[in-house]
């Protein structure tokens, strides 16, 4: 993405110079090169992804929230209606062809096609009913929701995870990932600035985590399957990660960052 800004400089009384300042967004591979090194203490004694439940916000903050240690909270979706509501058809009704929500999305939000041919969310929700019901080619996509109308609808079916620190503020942006069995996200690292949580609404997803290169000889790679109703909390800025849908059902995940 290029952002051009015109500047004017006047030298003396007569000479005026116009020039453009051009900002170029670095691709992820280049961003990885300039990634600040990680203190390997965050993973040195981690041999597996712990699973916890009925954890207090104080306990979560002391052990997991900002330590870089990944964790799965097995009762993280207490009192949520999302597992009974979220589906391909539900999201299609929000992002319908003539919806202002879809127009706002295409203007302001991010779309992740992964290994599919889809170029935008409009194409996703115009796929055939057969393919949407997992009878055609497999697919996996994601997007950031930055539209307030859609956010209000979505958050009517889930709430801030009960275990987050009381002082933590959640991002205004939701991240949604949907896909069919056998697909997922490639190994990568994020550049979002804060730790995040991802709630497995439907389906089962295998997460493979690898420490950053500077910690390869001190830390172990990890794997964990996140089940429906569970939430994985992970600092995706320091753990390289990939996902694979291992259930026979459509996988739906929603998440956000917290500071």
mmCIF file of C-alpha atoms in Angstrom:
data_model
loop_
_atom_site.group_PDB
_atom_site.id
_atom_site.type_symbol
_atom_site.label_atom_id
_atom_site.label_comp_id
_atom_site.label_asym_id
_atom_site.label_seq_id
_atom_site.Cartn_x
_atom_site.Cartn_y
_atom_site.Cartn_z
ATOM 1 C CA UNK A 1 0.000 0.000 0.000
ATOM 2 C CA UNK A 2 1.355 3.415 -0.952
ATOM 3 C CA UNK A 3 0.503 6.677 0.779
ATOM 4 C CA UNK A 4 1.608 9.831 -1.039
ATOM 5 C CA UNK A 5 1.719 13.272 0.576
ATOM 6 C CA UNK A 6 2.658 16.452 -1.265
ATOM 7 C CA UNK A 7 4.997 18.892 0.455
ATOM 8 C CA UNK A 8 6.105 22.346 -0.680
ATOM 9 C CA UNK A 9 9.332 24.075 0.329
ATOM 10 C CA UNK A 10 10.118 27.688 -0.554
ATOM 11 C CA UNK A 11 13.788 28.701 -0.747
ATOM 12 C CA UNK A 12 14.458 32.439 -0.636
ATOM 13 C CA UNK A 13 11.948 34.512 -2.609
ATOM 14 C CA UNK A 14 11.707 32.628 -5.862
ATOM 15 C CA UNK A 15 12.553 28.936 -5.669
ATOM 16 C CA UNK A 16 9.759 26.543 -4.753
ATOM 17 C CA UNK A 17 10.315 22.793 -4.615
ATOM 18 C CA UNK A 18 7.437 20.328 -4.622
ATOM 19 C CA UNK A 19 8.114 16.757 -3.573
ATOM 20 C CA UNK A 20 6.203 13.673 -2.515
ATOM 21 C CA UNK A 21 6.743 11.723 0.660
ATOM 22 C CA UNK A 22 5.937 8.104 -0.117
ATOM 23 C CA UNK A 23 5.139 5.593 2.611
ATOM 24 C CA UNK A 24 5.345 1.935 1.577
ATOM 25 C CA UNK A 25 3.895 -0.807 3.748
ATOM 26 C CA UNK A 26 6.494 -3.526 4.299
ATOM 27 C CA UNK A 27 5.478 -7.097 3.416
ATOM 28 C CA UNK A 28 5.344 -9.557 6.348
ATOM 29 C CA UNK A 29 8.613 -11.247 5.350
ATOM 30 C CA UNK A 30 10.436 -7.931 5.621
ATOM 31 C CA UNK A 31 8.676 -7.066 8.879
ATOM 32 C CA UNK A 32 9.954 -10.362 10.324
ATOM 33 C CA UNK A 33 13.539 -9.307 9.604
ATOM 34 C CA UNK A 34 13.106 -6.176 11.722
ATOM 35 C CA UNK A 35 11.162 -7.927 14.482
ATOM 36 C CA UNK A 36 12.657 -7.081 17.896
ATOM 37 C CA UNK A 37 14.296 -10.079 19.632
ATOM 38 C CA UNK A 38 12.307 -11.940 22.268
ATOM 39 C CA UNK A 39 13.416 -12.809 25.784
ATOM 40 C CA UNK A 40 13.378 -16.624 25.706
ATOM 41 C CA UNK A 41 12.321 -16.886 29.323
ATOM 42 C CA UNK A 42 8.755 -16.638 28.041
ATOM 43 C CA UNK A 43 8.955 -20.188 26.646
ATOM 44 C CA UNK A 44 12.019 -21.840 28.210
ATOM 45 C CA UNK A 45 10.043 -23.920 30.723
ATOM 46 C CA UNK A 46 6.923 -24.433 28.584
ATOM 47 C CA UNK A 47 6.545 -28.085 27.562
ATOM 48 C CA UNK A 48 2.859 -28.049 26.617
ATOM 49 C CA UNK A 49 -0.110 -25.715 26.333
ATOM 50 C CA UNK A 50 -1.885 -25.767 29.678
ATOM 51 C CA UNK A 51 -5.668 -26.137 29.893
ATOM 52 C CA UNK A 52 -7.424 -24.315 32.727
ATOM 53 C CA UNK A 53 -10.968 -23.527 33.843
ATOM 54 C CA UNK A 54 -12.716 -21.369 36.452
ATOM 55 C CA UNK A 55 -9.623 -19.193 36.578
ATOM 56 C CA UNK A 56 -9.915 -15.751 38.140
ATOM 57 C CA UNK A 57 -8.810 -12.618 36.325
ATOM 58 C CA UNK A 58 -6.069 -12.147 38.934
ATOM 59 C CA UNK A 59 -4.754 -15.684 38.438
ATOM 60 C CA UNK A 60 -4.883 -15.257 34.681
ATOM 61 C CA UNK A 61 -3.021 -11.958 34.837
ATOM 62 C CA UNK A 62 -0.340 -13.335 37.162
ATOM 63 C CA UNK A 63 0.464 -16.413 35.062
ATOM 64 C CA UNK A 64 -0.650 -15.913 31.467
ATOM 65 C CA UNK A 65 -1.920 -12.503 30.376
ATOM 66 C CA UNK A 66 1.395 -10.821 29.570
ATOM 67 C CA UNK A 67 3.923 -13.628 30.075
ATOM 68 C CA UNK A 68 3.872 -14.992 26.518
ATOM 69 C CA UNK A 69 2.818 -18.391 27.892
ATOM 70 C CA UNK A 70 -0.032 -19.840 25.761
ATOM 71 C CA UNK A 71 -3.093 -21.277 27.489
ATOM 72 C CA UNK A 72 -6.485 -22.766 26.640
ATOM 73 C CA UNK A 73 -9.407 -21.778 28.869
ATOM 74 C CA UNK A 74 -11.858 -24.646 28.549
ATOM 75 C CA UNK A 75 -14.886 -22.789 29.940
ATOM 76 C CA UNK A 76 -14.054 -19.494 28.256
ATOM 77 C CA UNK A 77 -17.391 -19.082 26.481
ATOM 78 C CA UNK A 78 -19.617 -19.044 29.556
ATOM 79 C CA UNK A 79 -23.146 -17.806 28.799
ATOM 80 C CA UNK A 80 -22.388 -17.097 25.126
ATOM 81 C CA UNK A 81 -25.102 -17.677 22.527
ATOM 82 C CA UNK A 82 -22.608 -17.599 19.635
ATOM 83 C CA UNK A 83 -22.209 -21.423 19.507
ATOM 84 C CA UNK A 84 -25.937 -21.718 18.803
ATOM 85 C CA UNK A 85 -26.099 -18.757 16.414
ATOM 86 C CA UNK A 86 -22.937 -18.332 14.351
ATOM 87 C CA UNK A 87 -22.990 -20.098 10.990
ATOM 88 C CA UNK A 88 -22.121 -19.382 7.378
ATOM 89 C CA UNK A 89 -25.726 -18.308 6.759
ATOM 90 C CA UNK A 90 -25.668 -16.020 9.811
ATOM 91 C CA UNK A 91 -22.586 -14.142 8.600
ATOM 92 C CA UNK A 92 -23.950 -14.035 5.061
ATOM 93 C CA UNK A 93 -27.065 -12.284 6.374
ATOM 94 C CA UNK A 94 -24.892 -9.590 7.995
ATOM 95 C CA UNK A 95 -22.626 -9.084 4.970
ATOM 96 C CA UNK A 96 -25.325 -9.305 2.289
ATOM 97 C CA UNK A 97 -24.686 -7.881 -1.182
ATOM 98 C CA UNK A 98 -26.713 -4.716 -0.628
ATOM 99 C CA UNK A 99 -25.646 -4.181 2.980
ATOM 100 C CA UNK A 100 -23.866 -0.971 4.089
ATOM 101 C CA UNK A 101 -21.867 -3.269 6.374
ATOM 102 C CA UNK A 102 -20.280 -4.951 3.354
ATOM 103 C CA UNK A 103 -19.579 -1.597 1.713
ATOM 104 C CA UNK A 104 -17.888 -0.355 4.891
ATOM 105 C CA UNK A 105 -15.903 -3.580 5.114
ATOM 106 C CA UNK A 106 -14.582 -3.302 1.574
ATOM 107 C CA UNK A 107 -13.475 0.252 2.248
ATOM 108 C CA UNK A 108 -11.926 -0.067 5.708
ATOM 109 C CA UNK A 109 -11.342 -3.677 6.811
ATOM 110 C CA UNK A 110 -8.862 -6.476 6.081
ATOM 111 C CA UNK A 111 -9.536 -9.722 4.231
ATOM 112 C CA UNK A 112 -7.346 -12.853 4.372
ATOM 113 C CA UNK A 113 -7.854 -15.243 1.439
ATOM 114 C CA UNK A 114 -5.124 -17.687 2.517
ATOM 115 C CA UNK A 115 -4.921 -20.448 -0.117
ATOM 116 C CA UNK A 116 -8.246 -19.749 -1.790
ATOM 117 C CA UNK A 117 -9.193 -17.954 -4.985
ATOM 118 C CA UNK A 118 -11.428 -15.477 -3.153
ATOM 119 C CA UNK A 119 -10.396 -11.856 -3.491
ATOM 120 C CA UNK A 120 -12.899 -10.323 -1.083
ATOM 121 C CA UNK A 121 -15.684 -11.135 1.363
ATOM 122 C CA UNK A 122 -18.371 -10.487 -1.239
ATOM 123 C CA UNK A 123 -17.061 -13.403 -3.295
ATOM 124 C CA UNK A 124 -17.005 -15.646 -0.221
ATOM 125 C CA UNK A 125 -20.668 -15.098 0.567
ATOM 126 C CA UNK A 126 -21.594 -15.541 -3.083
ATOM 127 C CA UNK A 127 -20.106 -19.041 -3.245
ATOM 128 C CA UNK A 128 -22.499 -21.848 -4.109
ATOM 129 C CA UNK A 129 -24.665 -23.307 -1.367
ATOM 130 C CA UNK A 130 -23.117 -26.695 -2.108
ATOM 131 C CA UNK A 131 -19.598 -25.421 -1.451
ATOM 132 C CA UNK A 132 -20.684 -23.485 1.629
ATOM 133 C CA UNK A 133 -22.057 -26.779 2.976
ATOM 134 C CA UNK A 134 -18.662 -28.469 2.473
ATOM 135 C CA UNK A 135 -19.558 -30.461 -0.645
ATOM 136 C CA UNK A 136 -17.229 -28.616 -3.022
ATOM 137 C CA UNK A 137 -13.620 -27.443 -2.963
ATOM 138 C CA UNK A 138 -12.283 -26.815 0.566
ATOM 139 C CA UNK A 139 -11.685 -23.239 1.706
ATOM 140 C CA UNK A 140 -10.469 -21.167 4.656
ATOM 141 C CA UNK A 141 -10.657 -17.382 4.982
ATOM 142 C CA UNK A 142 -10.543 -14.662 7.618
ATOM 143 C CA UNK A 143 -11.392 -11.014 8.019
ATOM 144 C CA UNK A 144 -11.271 -8.157 10.481
ATOM 145 C CA UNK A 145 -14.582 -6.586 11.315
ATOM 146 C CA UNK A 146 -14.215 -2.849 11.796
ATOM 147 C CA UNK A 147 -17.859 -1.930 11.162
ATOM 148 C CA UNK A 148 -19.755 -0.836 14.278
ATOM 149 C CA UNK A 149 -23.109 -2.168 13.067
ATOM 150 C CA UNK A 150 -21.718 -5.652 12.493
ATOM 151 C CA UNK A 151 -19.796 -5.471 15.780
ATOM 152 C CA UNK A 152 -22.980 -4.728 17.714
ATOM 153 C CA UNK A 153 -24.697 -7.735 16.137
ATOM 154 C CA UNK A 154 -21.770 -10.065 16.788
ATOM 155 C CA UNK A 155 -21.217 -8.898 20.358
ATOM 156 C CA UNK A 156 -24.843 -9.555 21.124
ATOM 157 C CA UNK A 157 -23.827 -13.231 21.052
ATOM 158 C CA UNK A 158 -20.543 -13.142 22.935
ATOM 159 C CA UNK A 159 -18.972 -10.993 25.601
ATOM 160 C CA UNK A 160 -15.574 -10.082 26.934
ATOM 161 C CA UNK A 161 -13.982 -13.324 28.219
ATOM 162 C CA UNK A 162 -14.561 -13.504 31.957
ATOM 163 C CA UNK A 163 -10.919 -14.219 32.798
ATOM 164 C CA UNK A 164 -9.268 -11.179 31.174
ATOM 165 C CA UNK A 165 -7.582 -8.757 33.610
ATOM 166 C CA UNK A 166 -10.009 -6.144 34.870
ATOM 167 C CA UNK A 167 -7.671 -3.365 33.729
ATOM 168 C CA UNK A 168 -7.290 -4.785 30.207
ATOM 169 C CA UNK A 169 -9.052 -3.101 27.313
ATOM 170 C CA UNK A 170 -10.178 -5.122 24.308
ATOM 171 C CA UNK A 171 -9.668 -4.013 20.734
ATOM 172 C CA UNK A 172 -12.650 -2.566 18.894
ATOM 173 C CA UNK A 173 -11.858 -4.920 16.007
ATOM 174 C CA UNK A 174 -13.096 -8.508 15.859
ATOM 175 C CA UNK A 175 -11.262 -11.178 13.861
ATOM 176 C CA UNK A 176 -13.334 -13.943 12.275
ATOM 177 C CA UNK A 177 -11.972 -17.110 10.672
ATOM 178 C CA UNK A 178 -14.143 -19.665 8.875
ATOM 179 C CA UNK A 179 -13.188 -22.756 6.928
ATOM 180 C CA UNK A 180 -13.733 -26.376 6.012
ATOM 181 C CA UNK A 181 -11.896 -29.491 7.273
ATOM 182 C CA UNK A 182 -8.297 -29.979 6.198
ATOM 183 C CA UNK A 183 -7.574 -26.288 5.692
ATOM 184 C CA UNK A 184 -6.129 -23.564 7.904
ATOM 185 C CA UNK A 185 -3.572 -20.785 8.128
ATOM 186 C CA UNK A 186 0.070 -21.250 7.089
ATOM 187 C CA UNK A 187 2.933 -20.811 9.570
ATOM 188 C CA UNK A 188 3.353 -17.102 10.282
ATOM 189 C CA UNK A 189 3.793 -14.469 12.952
ATOM 190 C CA UNK A 190 1.508 -11.484 13.472
ATOM 191 C CA UNK A 191 2.307 -7.795 13.799
ATOM 192 C CA UNK A 192 -0.662 -6.591 15.831
ATOM 193 C CA UNK A 193 1.081 -5.271 18.924
ATOM 194 C CA UNK A 194 -0.893 -7.015 21.693
ATOM 195 C CA UNK A 195 -1.722 -10.529 22.896
ATOM 196 C CA UNK A 196 -4.999 -11.952 21.651
ATOM 197 C CA UNK A 197 -7.652 -14.551 22.361
ATOM 198 C CA UNK A 198 -9.481 -16.734 19.867
ATOM 199 C CA UNK A 199 -12.711 -18.510 20.722
ATOM 200 C CA UNK A 200 -13.465 -21.770 18.912
ATOM 201 C CA UNK A 201 -17.197 -21.396 18.281
ATOM 202 C CA UNK A 202 -17.647 -24.435 16.035
ATOM 203 C CA UNK A 203 -15.377 -27.220 14.820
ATOM 204 C CA UNK A 204 -11.980 -28.275 16.171
ATOM 205 C CA UNK A 205 -8.698 -26.619 15.278
ATOM 206 C CA UNK A 206 -5.140 -27.873 15.699
ATOM 207 C CA UNK A 207 -2.654 -25.129 16.575
ATOM 208 C CA UNK A 208 1.053 -25.667 15.946
ATOM 209 C CA UNK A 209 3.301 -23.167 17.731
ATOM 210 C CA UNK A 210 6.996 -22.571 17.161
ATOM 211 C CA UNK A 211 9.252 -20.275 19.193
ATOM 212 C CA UNK A 212 11.028 -17.406 17.423
ATOM 213 C CA UNK A 213 14.402 -18.278 15.833
ATOM 214 C CA UNK A 214 16.448 -16.802 18.681
ATOM 215 C CA UNK A 215 14.772 -19.300 21.044
ATOM 216 C CA UNK A 216 14.995 -22.458 18.893
ATOM 217 C CA UNK A 217 17.622 -24.071 21.126
ATOM 218 C CA UNK A 218 15.916 -23.113 24.378
ATOM 219 C CA UNK A 219 12.216 -23.670 23.704
ATOM 220 C CA UNK A 220 10.059 -26.446 22.288
ATOM 221 C CA UNK A 221 7.481 -26.413 19.491
ATOM 222 C CA UNK A 222 3.976 -27.027 20.824
ATOM 223 C CA UNK A 223 0.693 -28.439 19.568
ATOM 224 C CA UNK A 224 -2.806 -28.176 20.988
ATOM 225 C CA UNK A 225 -6.308 -28.908 19.706
ATOM 226 C CA UNK A 226 -8.869 -26.267 20.632
ATOM 227 C CA UNK A 227 -12.364 -27.681 21.058
ATOM 228 C CA UNK A 228 -15.743 -25.949 20.617
ATOM 229 C CA UNK A 229 -16.484 -23.773 23.638
ATOM 230 C CA UNK A 230 -12.803 -23.198 24.416
ATOM 231 C CA UNK A 231 -10.635 -20.092 24.052
ATOM 232 C CA UNK A 232 -6.931 -20.081 23.275
ATOM 233 C CA UNK A 233 -4.924 -17.100 24.510
ATOM 234 C CA UNK A 234 -1.672 -16.492 22.702
ATOM 235 C CA UNK A 235 0.761 -13.714 21.922
ATOM 236 C CA UNK A 236 0.857 -14.212 18.161
ATOM 237 C CA UNK A 237 3.500 -11.491 17.872
ATOM 238 C CA UNK A 238 6.151 -13.753 19.414
ATOM 239 C CA UNK A 239 4.934 -17.300 18.685
ATOM 240 C CA UNK A 240 5.000 -18.467 15.078
ATOM 241 C CA UNK A 241 1.778 -20.373 14.521
ATOM 242 C CA UNK A 242 -0.292 -22.269 12.006
ATOM 243 C CA UNK A 243 -3.743 -23.823 12.237
ATOM 244 C CA UNK A 244 -5.477 -26.842 10.751
ATOM 245 C CA UNK A 245 -9.176 -27.690 10.978
ATOM 246 C CA UNK A 246 -9.345 -31.286 12.212
ATOM 247 C CA UNK A 247 -13.087 -31.729 12.703
ATOM 248 C CA UNK A 248 -15.696 -32.841 10.195
ATOM 249 C CA UNK A 249 -17.642 -29.643 10.825
ATOM 250 C CA UNK A 250 -17.241 -26.116 9.534
ATOM 251 C CA UNK A 251 -14.827 -24.247 11.803
ATOM 252 C CA UNK A 252 -15.789 -20.798 13.094
ATOM 253 C CA UNK A 253 -13.434 -18.799 15.301
ATOM 254 C CA UNK A 254 -13.762 -15.259 16.590
ATOM 255 C CA UNK A 255 -11.175 -13.297 18.513
ATOM 256 C CA UNK A 256 -9.732 -9.976 19.513
ATOM 257 C CA UNK A 257 -6.686 -8.347 21.077
ATOM 258 C CA UNK A 258 -6.342 -7.029 24.616
ATOM 259 C CA UNK A 259 -3.770 -4.748 26.190
#
